[in-house]
CSV table of C-alpha atoms in Angstrom, one decimal:
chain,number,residue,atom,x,y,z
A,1,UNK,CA,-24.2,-22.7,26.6
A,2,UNK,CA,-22.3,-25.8,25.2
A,3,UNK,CA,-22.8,-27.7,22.6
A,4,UNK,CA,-21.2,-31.1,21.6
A,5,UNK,CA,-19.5,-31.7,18.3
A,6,UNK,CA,-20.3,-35.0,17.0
A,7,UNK,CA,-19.0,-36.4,13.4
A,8,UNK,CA,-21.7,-39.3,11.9
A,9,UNK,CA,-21.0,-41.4,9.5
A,10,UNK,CA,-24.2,-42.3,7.8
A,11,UNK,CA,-23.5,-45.4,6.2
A,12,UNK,CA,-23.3,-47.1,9.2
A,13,UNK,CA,-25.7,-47.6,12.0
A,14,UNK,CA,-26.3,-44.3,14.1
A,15,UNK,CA,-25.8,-44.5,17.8
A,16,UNK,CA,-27.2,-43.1,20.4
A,17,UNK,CA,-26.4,-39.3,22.2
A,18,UNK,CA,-26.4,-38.8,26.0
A,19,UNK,CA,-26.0,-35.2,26.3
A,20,UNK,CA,-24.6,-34.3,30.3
A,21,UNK,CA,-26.4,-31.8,32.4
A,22,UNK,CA,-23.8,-29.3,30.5
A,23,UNK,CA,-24.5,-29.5,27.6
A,24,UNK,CA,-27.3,-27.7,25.6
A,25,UNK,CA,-27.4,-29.2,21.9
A,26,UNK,CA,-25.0,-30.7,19.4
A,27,UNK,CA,-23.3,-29.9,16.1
A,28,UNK,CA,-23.7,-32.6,13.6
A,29,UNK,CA,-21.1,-33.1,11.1
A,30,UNK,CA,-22.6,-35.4,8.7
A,31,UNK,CA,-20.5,-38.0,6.2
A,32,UNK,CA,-21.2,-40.4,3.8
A,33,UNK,CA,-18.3,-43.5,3.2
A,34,UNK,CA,-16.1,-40.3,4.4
A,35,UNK,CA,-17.1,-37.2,2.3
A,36,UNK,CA,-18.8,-34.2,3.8
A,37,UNK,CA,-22.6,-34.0,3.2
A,38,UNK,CA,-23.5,-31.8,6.0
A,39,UNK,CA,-23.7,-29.7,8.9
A,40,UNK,CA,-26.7,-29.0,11.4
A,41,UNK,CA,-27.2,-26.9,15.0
A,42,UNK,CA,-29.5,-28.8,16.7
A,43,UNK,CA,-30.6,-27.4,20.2
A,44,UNK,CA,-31.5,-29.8,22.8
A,45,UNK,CA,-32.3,-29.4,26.3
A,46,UNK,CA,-29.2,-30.5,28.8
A,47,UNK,CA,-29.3,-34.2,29.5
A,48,UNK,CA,-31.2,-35.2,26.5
A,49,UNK,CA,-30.9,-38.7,25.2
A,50,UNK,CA,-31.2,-38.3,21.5
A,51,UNK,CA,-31.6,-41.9,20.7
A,52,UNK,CA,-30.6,-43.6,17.3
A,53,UNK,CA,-34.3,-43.2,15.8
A,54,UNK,CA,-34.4,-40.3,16.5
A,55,UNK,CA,-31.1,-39.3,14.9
A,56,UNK,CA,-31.9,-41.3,11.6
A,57,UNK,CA,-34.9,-39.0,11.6
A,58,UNK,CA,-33.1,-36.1,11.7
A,59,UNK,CA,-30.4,-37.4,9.6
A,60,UNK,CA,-33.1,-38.5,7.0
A,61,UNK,CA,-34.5,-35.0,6.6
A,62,UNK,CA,-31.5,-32.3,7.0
A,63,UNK,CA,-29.0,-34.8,5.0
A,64,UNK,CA,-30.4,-37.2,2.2
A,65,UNK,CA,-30.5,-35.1,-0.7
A,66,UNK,CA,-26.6,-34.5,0.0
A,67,UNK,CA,-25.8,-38.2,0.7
A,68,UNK,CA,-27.9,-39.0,-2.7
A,69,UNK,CA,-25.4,-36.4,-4.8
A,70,UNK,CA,-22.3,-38.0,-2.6
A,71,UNK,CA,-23.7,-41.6,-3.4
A,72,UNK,CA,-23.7,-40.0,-7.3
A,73,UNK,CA,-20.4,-38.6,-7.2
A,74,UNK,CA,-18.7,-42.0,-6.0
A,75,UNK,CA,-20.4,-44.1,-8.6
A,76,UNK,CA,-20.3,-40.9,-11.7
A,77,UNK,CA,-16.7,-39.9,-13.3
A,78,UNK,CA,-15.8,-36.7,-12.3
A,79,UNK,CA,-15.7,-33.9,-14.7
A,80,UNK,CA,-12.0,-33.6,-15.3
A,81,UNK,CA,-11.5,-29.4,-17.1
A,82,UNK,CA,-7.7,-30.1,-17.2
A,83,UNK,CA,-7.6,-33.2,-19.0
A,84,UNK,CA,-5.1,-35.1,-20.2
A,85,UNK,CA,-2.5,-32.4,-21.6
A,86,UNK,CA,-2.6,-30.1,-18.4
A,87,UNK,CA,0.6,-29.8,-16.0
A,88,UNK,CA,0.0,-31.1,-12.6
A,89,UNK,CA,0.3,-27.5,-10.9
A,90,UNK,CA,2.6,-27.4,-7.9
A,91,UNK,CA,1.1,-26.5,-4.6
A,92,UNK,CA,2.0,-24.2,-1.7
A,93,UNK,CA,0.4,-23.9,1.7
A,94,UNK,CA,1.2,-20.5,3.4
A,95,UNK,CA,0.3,-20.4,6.9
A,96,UNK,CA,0.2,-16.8,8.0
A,97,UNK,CA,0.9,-16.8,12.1
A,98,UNK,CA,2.0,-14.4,15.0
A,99,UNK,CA,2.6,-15.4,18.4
A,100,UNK,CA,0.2,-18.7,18.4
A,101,UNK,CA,2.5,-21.5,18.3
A,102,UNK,CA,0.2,-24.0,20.2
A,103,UNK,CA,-2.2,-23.6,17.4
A,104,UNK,CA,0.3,-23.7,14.8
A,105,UNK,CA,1.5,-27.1,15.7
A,106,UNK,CA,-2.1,-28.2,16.0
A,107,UNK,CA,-2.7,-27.3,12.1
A,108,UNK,CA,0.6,-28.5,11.0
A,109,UNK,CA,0.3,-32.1,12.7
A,110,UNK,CA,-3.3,-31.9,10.8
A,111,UNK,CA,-1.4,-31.5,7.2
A,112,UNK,CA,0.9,-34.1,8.4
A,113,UNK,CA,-1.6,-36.3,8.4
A,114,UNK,CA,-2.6,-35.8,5.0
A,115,UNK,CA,-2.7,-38.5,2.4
A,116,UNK,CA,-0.3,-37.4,-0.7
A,117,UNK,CA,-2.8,-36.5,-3.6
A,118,UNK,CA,-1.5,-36.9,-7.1
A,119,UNK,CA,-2.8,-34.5,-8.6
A,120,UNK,CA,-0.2,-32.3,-7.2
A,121,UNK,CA,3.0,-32.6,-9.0
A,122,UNK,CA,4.6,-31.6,-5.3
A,123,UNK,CA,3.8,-29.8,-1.8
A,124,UNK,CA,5.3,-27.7,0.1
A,125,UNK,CA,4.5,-25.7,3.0
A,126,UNK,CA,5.5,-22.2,4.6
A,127,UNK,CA,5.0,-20.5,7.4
A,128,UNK,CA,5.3,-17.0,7.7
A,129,UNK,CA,6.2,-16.2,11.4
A,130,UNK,CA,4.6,-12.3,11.4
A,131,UNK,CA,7.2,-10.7,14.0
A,132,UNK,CA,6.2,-12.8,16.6
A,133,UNK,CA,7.6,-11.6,20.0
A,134,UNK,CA,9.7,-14.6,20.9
A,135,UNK,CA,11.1,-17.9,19.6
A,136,UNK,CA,8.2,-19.9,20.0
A,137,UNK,CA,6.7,-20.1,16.5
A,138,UNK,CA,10.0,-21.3,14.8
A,139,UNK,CA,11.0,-23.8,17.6
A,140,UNK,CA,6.9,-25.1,16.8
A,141,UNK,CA,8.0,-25.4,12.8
A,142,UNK,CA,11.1,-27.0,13.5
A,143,UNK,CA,9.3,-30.1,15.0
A,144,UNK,CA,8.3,-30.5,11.1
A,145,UNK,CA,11.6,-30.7,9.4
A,146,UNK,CA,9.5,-30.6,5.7
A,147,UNK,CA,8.0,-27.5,6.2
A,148,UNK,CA,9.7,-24.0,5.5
A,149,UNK,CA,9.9,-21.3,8.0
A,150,UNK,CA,9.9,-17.0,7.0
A,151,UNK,CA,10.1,-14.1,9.1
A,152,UNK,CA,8.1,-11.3,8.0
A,153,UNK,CA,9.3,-8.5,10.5
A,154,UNK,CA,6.0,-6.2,9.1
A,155,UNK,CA,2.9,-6.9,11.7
A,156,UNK,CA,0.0,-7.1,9.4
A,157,UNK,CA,-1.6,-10.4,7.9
A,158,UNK,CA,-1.6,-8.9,4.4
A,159,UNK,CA,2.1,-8.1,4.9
A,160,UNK,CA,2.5,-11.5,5.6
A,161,UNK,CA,0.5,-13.2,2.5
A,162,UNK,CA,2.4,-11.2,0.6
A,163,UNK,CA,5.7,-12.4,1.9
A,164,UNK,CA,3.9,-15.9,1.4
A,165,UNK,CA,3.9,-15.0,-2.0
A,166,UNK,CA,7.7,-14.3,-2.5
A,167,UNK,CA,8.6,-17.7,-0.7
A,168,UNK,CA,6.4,-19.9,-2.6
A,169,UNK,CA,7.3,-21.8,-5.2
A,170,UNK,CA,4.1,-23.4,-6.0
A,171,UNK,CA,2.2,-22.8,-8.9
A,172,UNK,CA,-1.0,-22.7,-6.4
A,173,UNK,CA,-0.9,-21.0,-3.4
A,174,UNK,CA,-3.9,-21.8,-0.4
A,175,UNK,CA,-3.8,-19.9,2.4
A,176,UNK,CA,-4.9,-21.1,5.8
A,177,UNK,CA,-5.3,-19.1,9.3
A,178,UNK,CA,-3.2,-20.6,12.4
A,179,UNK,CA,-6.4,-21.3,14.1
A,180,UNK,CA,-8.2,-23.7,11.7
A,181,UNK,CA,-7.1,-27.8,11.6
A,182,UNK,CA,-7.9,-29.2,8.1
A,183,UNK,CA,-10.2,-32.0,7.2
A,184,UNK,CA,-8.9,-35.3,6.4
A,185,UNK,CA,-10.2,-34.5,2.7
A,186,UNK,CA,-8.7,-30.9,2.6
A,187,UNK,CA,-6.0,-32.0,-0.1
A,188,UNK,CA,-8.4,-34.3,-2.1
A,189,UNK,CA,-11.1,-31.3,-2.2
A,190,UNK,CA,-8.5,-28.8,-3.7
A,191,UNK,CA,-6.9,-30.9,-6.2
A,192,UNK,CA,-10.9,-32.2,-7.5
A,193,UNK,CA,-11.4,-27.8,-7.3
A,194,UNK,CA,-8.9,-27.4,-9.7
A,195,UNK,CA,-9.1,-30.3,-12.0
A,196,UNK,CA,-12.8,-28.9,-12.1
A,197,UNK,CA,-11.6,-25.4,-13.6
A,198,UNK,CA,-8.1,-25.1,-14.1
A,199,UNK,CA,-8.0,-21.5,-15.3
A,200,UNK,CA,-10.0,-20.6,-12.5
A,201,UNK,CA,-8.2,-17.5,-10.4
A,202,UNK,CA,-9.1,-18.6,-7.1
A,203,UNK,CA,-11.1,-21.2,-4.6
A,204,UNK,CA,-12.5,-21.3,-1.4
A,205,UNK,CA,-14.1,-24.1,0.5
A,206,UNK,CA,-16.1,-24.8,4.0
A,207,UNK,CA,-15.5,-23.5,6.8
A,208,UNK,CA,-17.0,-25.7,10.3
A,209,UNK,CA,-16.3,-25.0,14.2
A,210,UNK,CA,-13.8,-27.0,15.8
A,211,UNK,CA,-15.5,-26.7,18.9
A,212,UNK,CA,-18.5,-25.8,20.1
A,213,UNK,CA,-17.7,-25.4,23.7
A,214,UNK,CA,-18.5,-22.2,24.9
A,215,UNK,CA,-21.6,-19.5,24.6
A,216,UNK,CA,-19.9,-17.2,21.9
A,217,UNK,CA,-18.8,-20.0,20.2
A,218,UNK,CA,-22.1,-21.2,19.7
A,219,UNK,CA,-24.2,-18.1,18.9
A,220,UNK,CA,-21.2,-17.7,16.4
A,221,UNK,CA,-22.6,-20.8,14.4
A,222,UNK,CA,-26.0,-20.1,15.1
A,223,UNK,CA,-25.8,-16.7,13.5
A,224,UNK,CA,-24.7,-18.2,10.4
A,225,UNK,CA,-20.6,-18.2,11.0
A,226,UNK,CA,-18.2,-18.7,7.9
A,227,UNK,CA,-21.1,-21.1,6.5
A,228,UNK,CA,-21.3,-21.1,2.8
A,229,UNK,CA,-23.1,-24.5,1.9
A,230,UNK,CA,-22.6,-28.2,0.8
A,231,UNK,CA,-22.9,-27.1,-2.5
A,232,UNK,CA,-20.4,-26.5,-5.4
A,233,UNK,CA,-20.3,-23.1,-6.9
A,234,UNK,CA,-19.1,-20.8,-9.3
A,235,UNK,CA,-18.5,-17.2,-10.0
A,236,UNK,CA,-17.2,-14.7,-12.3
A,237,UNK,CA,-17.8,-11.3,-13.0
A,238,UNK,CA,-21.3,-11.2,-14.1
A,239,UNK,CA,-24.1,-13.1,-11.6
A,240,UNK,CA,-27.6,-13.6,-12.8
A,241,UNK,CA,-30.1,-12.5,-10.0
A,242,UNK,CA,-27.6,-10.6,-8.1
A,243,UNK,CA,-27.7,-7.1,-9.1
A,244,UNK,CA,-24.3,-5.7,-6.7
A,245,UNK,CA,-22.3,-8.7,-8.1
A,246,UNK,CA,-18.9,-8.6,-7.8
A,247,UNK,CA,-18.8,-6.5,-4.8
A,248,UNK,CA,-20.9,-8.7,-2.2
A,249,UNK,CA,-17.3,-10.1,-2.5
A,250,UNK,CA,-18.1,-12.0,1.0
A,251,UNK,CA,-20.0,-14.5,-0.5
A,252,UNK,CA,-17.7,-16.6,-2.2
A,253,UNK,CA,-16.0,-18.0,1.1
A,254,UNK,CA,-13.4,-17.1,3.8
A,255,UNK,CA,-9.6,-16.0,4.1
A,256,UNK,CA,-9.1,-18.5,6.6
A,257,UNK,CA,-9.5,-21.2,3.9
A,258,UNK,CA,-8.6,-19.9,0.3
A,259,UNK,CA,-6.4,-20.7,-2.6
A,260,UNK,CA,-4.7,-18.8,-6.0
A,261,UNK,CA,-2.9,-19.0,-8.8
A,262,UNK,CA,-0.1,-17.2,-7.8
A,263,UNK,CA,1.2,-15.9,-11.0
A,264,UNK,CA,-2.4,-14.0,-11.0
A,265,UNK,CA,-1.4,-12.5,-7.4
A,266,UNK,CA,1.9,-11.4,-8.9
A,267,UNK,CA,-0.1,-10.1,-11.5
A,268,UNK,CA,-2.4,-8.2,-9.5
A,269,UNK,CA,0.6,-6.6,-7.1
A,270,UNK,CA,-0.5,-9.2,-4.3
A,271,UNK,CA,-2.5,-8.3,-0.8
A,272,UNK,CA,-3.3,-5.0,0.2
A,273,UNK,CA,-1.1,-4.0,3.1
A,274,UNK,CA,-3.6,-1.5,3.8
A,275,UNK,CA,-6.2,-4.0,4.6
A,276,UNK,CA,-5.9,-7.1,7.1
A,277,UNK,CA,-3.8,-5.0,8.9
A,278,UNK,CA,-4.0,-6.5,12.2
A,279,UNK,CA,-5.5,-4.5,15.3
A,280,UNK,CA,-6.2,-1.4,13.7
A,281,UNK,CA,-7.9,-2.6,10.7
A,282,UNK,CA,-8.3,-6.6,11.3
A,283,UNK,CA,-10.3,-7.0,8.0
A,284,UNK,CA,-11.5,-6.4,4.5
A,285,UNK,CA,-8.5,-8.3,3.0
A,286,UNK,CA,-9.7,-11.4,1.6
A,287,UNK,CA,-12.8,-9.3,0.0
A,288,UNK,CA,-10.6,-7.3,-1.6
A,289,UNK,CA,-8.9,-10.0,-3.4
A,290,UNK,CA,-11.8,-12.1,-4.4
A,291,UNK,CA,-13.0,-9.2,-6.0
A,292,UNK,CA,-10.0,-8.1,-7.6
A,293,UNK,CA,-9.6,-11.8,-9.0
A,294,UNK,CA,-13.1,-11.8,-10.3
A,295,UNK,CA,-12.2,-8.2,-11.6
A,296,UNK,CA,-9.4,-9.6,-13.5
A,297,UNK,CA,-12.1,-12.3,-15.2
A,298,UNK,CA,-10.8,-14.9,-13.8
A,299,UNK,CA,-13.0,-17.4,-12.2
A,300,UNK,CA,-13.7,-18.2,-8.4
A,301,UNK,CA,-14.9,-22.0,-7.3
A,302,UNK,CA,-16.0,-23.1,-3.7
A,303,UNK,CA,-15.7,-26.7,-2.9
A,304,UNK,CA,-17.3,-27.6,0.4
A,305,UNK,CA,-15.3,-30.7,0.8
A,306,UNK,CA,-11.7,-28.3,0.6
A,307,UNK,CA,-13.2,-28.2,4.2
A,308,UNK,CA,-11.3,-26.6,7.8
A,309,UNK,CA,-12.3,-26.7,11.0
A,310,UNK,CA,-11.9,-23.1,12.5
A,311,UNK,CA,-11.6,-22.1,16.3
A,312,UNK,CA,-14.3,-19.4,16.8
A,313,UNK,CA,-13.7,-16.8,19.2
A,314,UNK,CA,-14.5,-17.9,23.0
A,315,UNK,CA,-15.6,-14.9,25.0
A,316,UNK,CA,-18.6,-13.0,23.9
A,317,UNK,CA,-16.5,-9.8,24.0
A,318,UNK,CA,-14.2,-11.1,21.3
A,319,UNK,CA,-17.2,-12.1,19.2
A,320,UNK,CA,-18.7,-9.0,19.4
A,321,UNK,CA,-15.0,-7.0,18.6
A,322,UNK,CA,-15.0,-9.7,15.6
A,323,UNK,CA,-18.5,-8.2,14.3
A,324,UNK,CA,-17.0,-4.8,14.6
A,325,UNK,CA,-14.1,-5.5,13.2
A,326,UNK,CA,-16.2,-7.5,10.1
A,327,UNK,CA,-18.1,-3.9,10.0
A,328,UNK,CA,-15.1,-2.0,9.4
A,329,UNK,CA,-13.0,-3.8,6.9
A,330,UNK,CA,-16.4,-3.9,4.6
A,331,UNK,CA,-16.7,-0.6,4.4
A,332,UNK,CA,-13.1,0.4,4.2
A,333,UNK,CA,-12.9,-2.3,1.2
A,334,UNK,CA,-15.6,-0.1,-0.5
A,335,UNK,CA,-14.1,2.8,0.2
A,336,UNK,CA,-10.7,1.5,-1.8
A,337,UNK,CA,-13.0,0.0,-4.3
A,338,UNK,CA,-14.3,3.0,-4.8
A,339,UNK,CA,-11.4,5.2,-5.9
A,340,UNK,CA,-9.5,2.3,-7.7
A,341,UNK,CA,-12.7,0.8,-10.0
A,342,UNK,CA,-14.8,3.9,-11.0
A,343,UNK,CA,-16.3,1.5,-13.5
A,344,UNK,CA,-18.2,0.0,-10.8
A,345,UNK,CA,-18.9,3.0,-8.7
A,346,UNK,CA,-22.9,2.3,-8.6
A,347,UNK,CA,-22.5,-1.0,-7.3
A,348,UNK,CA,-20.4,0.2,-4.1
A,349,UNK,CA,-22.7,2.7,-3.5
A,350,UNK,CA,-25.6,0.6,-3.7
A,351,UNK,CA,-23.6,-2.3,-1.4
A,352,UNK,CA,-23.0,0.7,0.8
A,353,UNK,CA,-26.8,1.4,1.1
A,354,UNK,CA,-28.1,-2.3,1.0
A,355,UNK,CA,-25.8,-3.3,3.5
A,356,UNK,CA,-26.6,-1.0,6.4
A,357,UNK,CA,-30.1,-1.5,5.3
A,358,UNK,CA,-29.6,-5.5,6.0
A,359,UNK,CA,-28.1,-4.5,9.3
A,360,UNK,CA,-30.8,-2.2,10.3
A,361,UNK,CA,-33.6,-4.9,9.4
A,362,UNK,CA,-31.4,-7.4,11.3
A,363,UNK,CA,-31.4,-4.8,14.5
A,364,UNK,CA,-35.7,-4.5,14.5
A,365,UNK,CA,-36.1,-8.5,14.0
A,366,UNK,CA,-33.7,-8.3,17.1
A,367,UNK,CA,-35.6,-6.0,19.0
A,368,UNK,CA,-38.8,-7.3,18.5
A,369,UNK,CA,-37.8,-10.5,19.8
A,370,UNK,CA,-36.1,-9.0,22.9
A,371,UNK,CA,-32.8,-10.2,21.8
A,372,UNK,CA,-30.4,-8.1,23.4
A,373,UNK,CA,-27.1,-9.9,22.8
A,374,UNK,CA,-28.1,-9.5,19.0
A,375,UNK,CA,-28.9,-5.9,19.4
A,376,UNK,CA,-25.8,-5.5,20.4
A,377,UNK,CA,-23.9,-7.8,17.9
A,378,UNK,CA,-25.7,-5.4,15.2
A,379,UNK,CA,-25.1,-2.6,16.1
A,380,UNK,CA,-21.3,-3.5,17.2
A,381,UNK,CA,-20.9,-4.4,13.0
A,382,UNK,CA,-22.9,-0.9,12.3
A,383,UNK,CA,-20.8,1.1,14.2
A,384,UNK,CA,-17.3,-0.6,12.8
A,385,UNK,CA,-19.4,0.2,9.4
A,386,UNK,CA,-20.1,3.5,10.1
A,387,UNK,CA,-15.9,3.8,11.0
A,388,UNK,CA,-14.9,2.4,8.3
A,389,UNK,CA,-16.9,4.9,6.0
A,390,UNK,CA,-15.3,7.4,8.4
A,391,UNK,CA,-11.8,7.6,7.2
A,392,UNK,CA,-10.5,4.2,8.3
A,393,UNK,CA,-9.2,3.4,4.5
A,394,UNK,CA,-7.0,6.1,4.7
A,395,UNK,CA,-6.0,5.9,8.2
A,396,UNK,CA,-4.5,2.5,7.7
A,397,UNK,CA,-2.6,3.5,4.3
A,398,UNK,CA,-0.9,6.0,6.7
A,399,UNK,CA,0.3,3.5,9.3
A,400,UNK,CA,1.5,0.7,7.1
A,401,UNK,CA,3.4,3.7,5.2
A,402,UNK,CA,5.1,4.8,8.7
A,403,UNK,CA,5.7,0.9,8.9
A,404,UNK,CA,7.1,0.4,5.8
A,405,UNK,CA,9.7,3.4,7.0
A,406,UNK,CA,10.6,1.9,9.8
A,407,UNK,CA,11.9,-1.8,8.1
A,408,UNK,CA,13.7,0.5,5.4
């Protein structure tokens, strides 16, 4: 199963799509004079012509109410929070990486390409090489003489961010994964985030494939994948209509793709080491902060034009490790929420109980319709949910302690 990534710009005329014998369906990114409206599986059969008609029909129903608020926003001012008497904040890009060089050039070539955004009073970038095995991730940063390179000997992403945090000078601090490329707006979309709500905590933005070329890949997206809409929102500590707000923490977007004030990470003690920990524990990290900054009352803002494009996982036994792996670091994330916010103790345990109650409704709709890749997606996330009630929490505290001994 393939399906082929197409970008459209809208104001201008459509053309038409000859899919090969390949290829089963596209994934249309939509734009409007350049600015994200949209995004849209659409499953074909292989060989399809999808002529231009047809696609302005499509087009016409999945995108126009987006391309009428884009058409708004180009023509409207922009609501400016910081005003005139705010500082132009300075901003850091961490990239967190181990042993991915090829993919860490591909992402820094993308912020290369950047245009400089003013709203940023300066830019810098830092990689934080996380004890990768050989000399291939620093000779990959020293093709880009501007950007800083860190060795963080600790394996463990959080490690890492937190290392990120000590190196930065930046005011803001975004975070991007070594296998995501940034769109050509990525700059522009954090600096109109910010000027939105300046004394917001954090922001995250979209998250699209960068390819769509192979089976996993593909069910990845169709199953919902780090989608979290074309539309602007905001959240703090209370939620109207959502009775287990704060701690459905996964709404409000992705790690791959998130940003902070980084005095407010300072303030908080940073990352949990014990979370994002790598193999054992490859999750749970980036919940736990957005909770902890909403905790703090300090707002969180998603802007879907702070947009990345992310590599999904290829084989459909990584995808299925990743569900397992999403499984565990929710429920080991309660668990720490748990002991360290008894204030909110009824909320976890109702997350606890709605959430394996979603899975289980998610594993009959599978079953009925004879699904049994999904079956096994499911229960893949149940079981790495059930393990991660089991002790996993504490398990991982105890490894990055004997870690932590051994870089004394």
């Amino acid at each position: 199963m393939t399906y082929r990534r197409v970008e459209l710009e809208l104001s201008q005329p459509l053309p038409d799509i000859v899919l090969s014998a390949q290829e089963d369906g596209c994934g249309l990114i939509a734009r409007w004079r350049g600015r994200l409206v949209g995004f849209r599986m659409l499953a074909l059969s292989p060989g399809t012509t999808l002529t231009a008609a047809r696609l302005q029909a499509i087009a016409d129903e999945a995108f126009a109410p987006a391309v009428v608020a884009a058409q708004l926003a180009m023509v409207l001012p922009a609501p400016d929070a910081a005003g005139e008497a705010a500082a132009r904040p300075r901003l850091s890009i961490a990239i967190c990486t181990k042993d991915r060089a090829a993919r860490l050039a591909r992402l820094l070539a993308s912020l290369q390409a950047l245009a400089p955004e003013p709203t940023f009073a300066a830019v810098e970038v830092v990689v934080v090489d996380n004890a990768s095995v050989d000399n291939a991730t620093r000779d990959a940063v020293a093709r880009f003489p501007a950007m800083h390179y860190v060795f963080e000997p600790k394996a463990g992403l959080n490690f890492a961010r937190n290392a990120a945090i000590g190196a930065a000078t930046g005011d803001l601090l975004a975070y991007l994964d070594d296998d995501v490329v940034v769109d050509r707006d990525w700059l522009v979309g954090l600096a109109e985030a910010w000027r939105s709500t300046p004394q917001a905590g954090g922001f995250t933005g979209l998250v699209l494939p960068y390819r769509l070329d192979t089976e996993a890949q593909v069910l990845f997206e169709s199953r919902g994948g780090f989608g979290r809409g074309l539309r602007r929102l905001e959240y703090r500590q209370a939620r109207h209509g959502n009775p287990l707000h704060p701690v459905g923490a996964g709404m409000l977007g992705a790690g791959c793709n998130m940003a902070f004030d980084r005095r407010l990470l300072v303030a908080l003690g940073g990352f949990d080491e014990a979370l994002d920990t790598g193999a054992p524990l490859p999750g749970g990290g980036d919940l736990d902060i957005f909770y902890r900054v909403l905790r703090s009352g300090r707002p969180m803002v998603y802007v879907p034009r702070y947009a990345v494009y992310h590599e999904h996982r290829e084989t459909i036994a990584q995808l299925r490790r990743q569900y397992w792996s999403w499984g565990l670091g929710m429920m080991a994330f309660l668990v720490k929420c748990w002991r360290s916010d008894p204030a909110l103790r009824p909320l976890h345990r109702g997350m606890v109980g709605w959430w394996f109650m979603d899975q289980l409704a998610a594993l009959l709709r599978a079953g009925r319709r004879l699904k049994g890749r999904e079956v096994r997606f499911v229960l893949a996330e149940m079981w790495g949910g059930v393990m991660g009630l089991a002790g996993e929490y504490d398990r991982s505290r105890a490894r990055i302690q004997t870690i932590r001994q051994a870089h004394q």
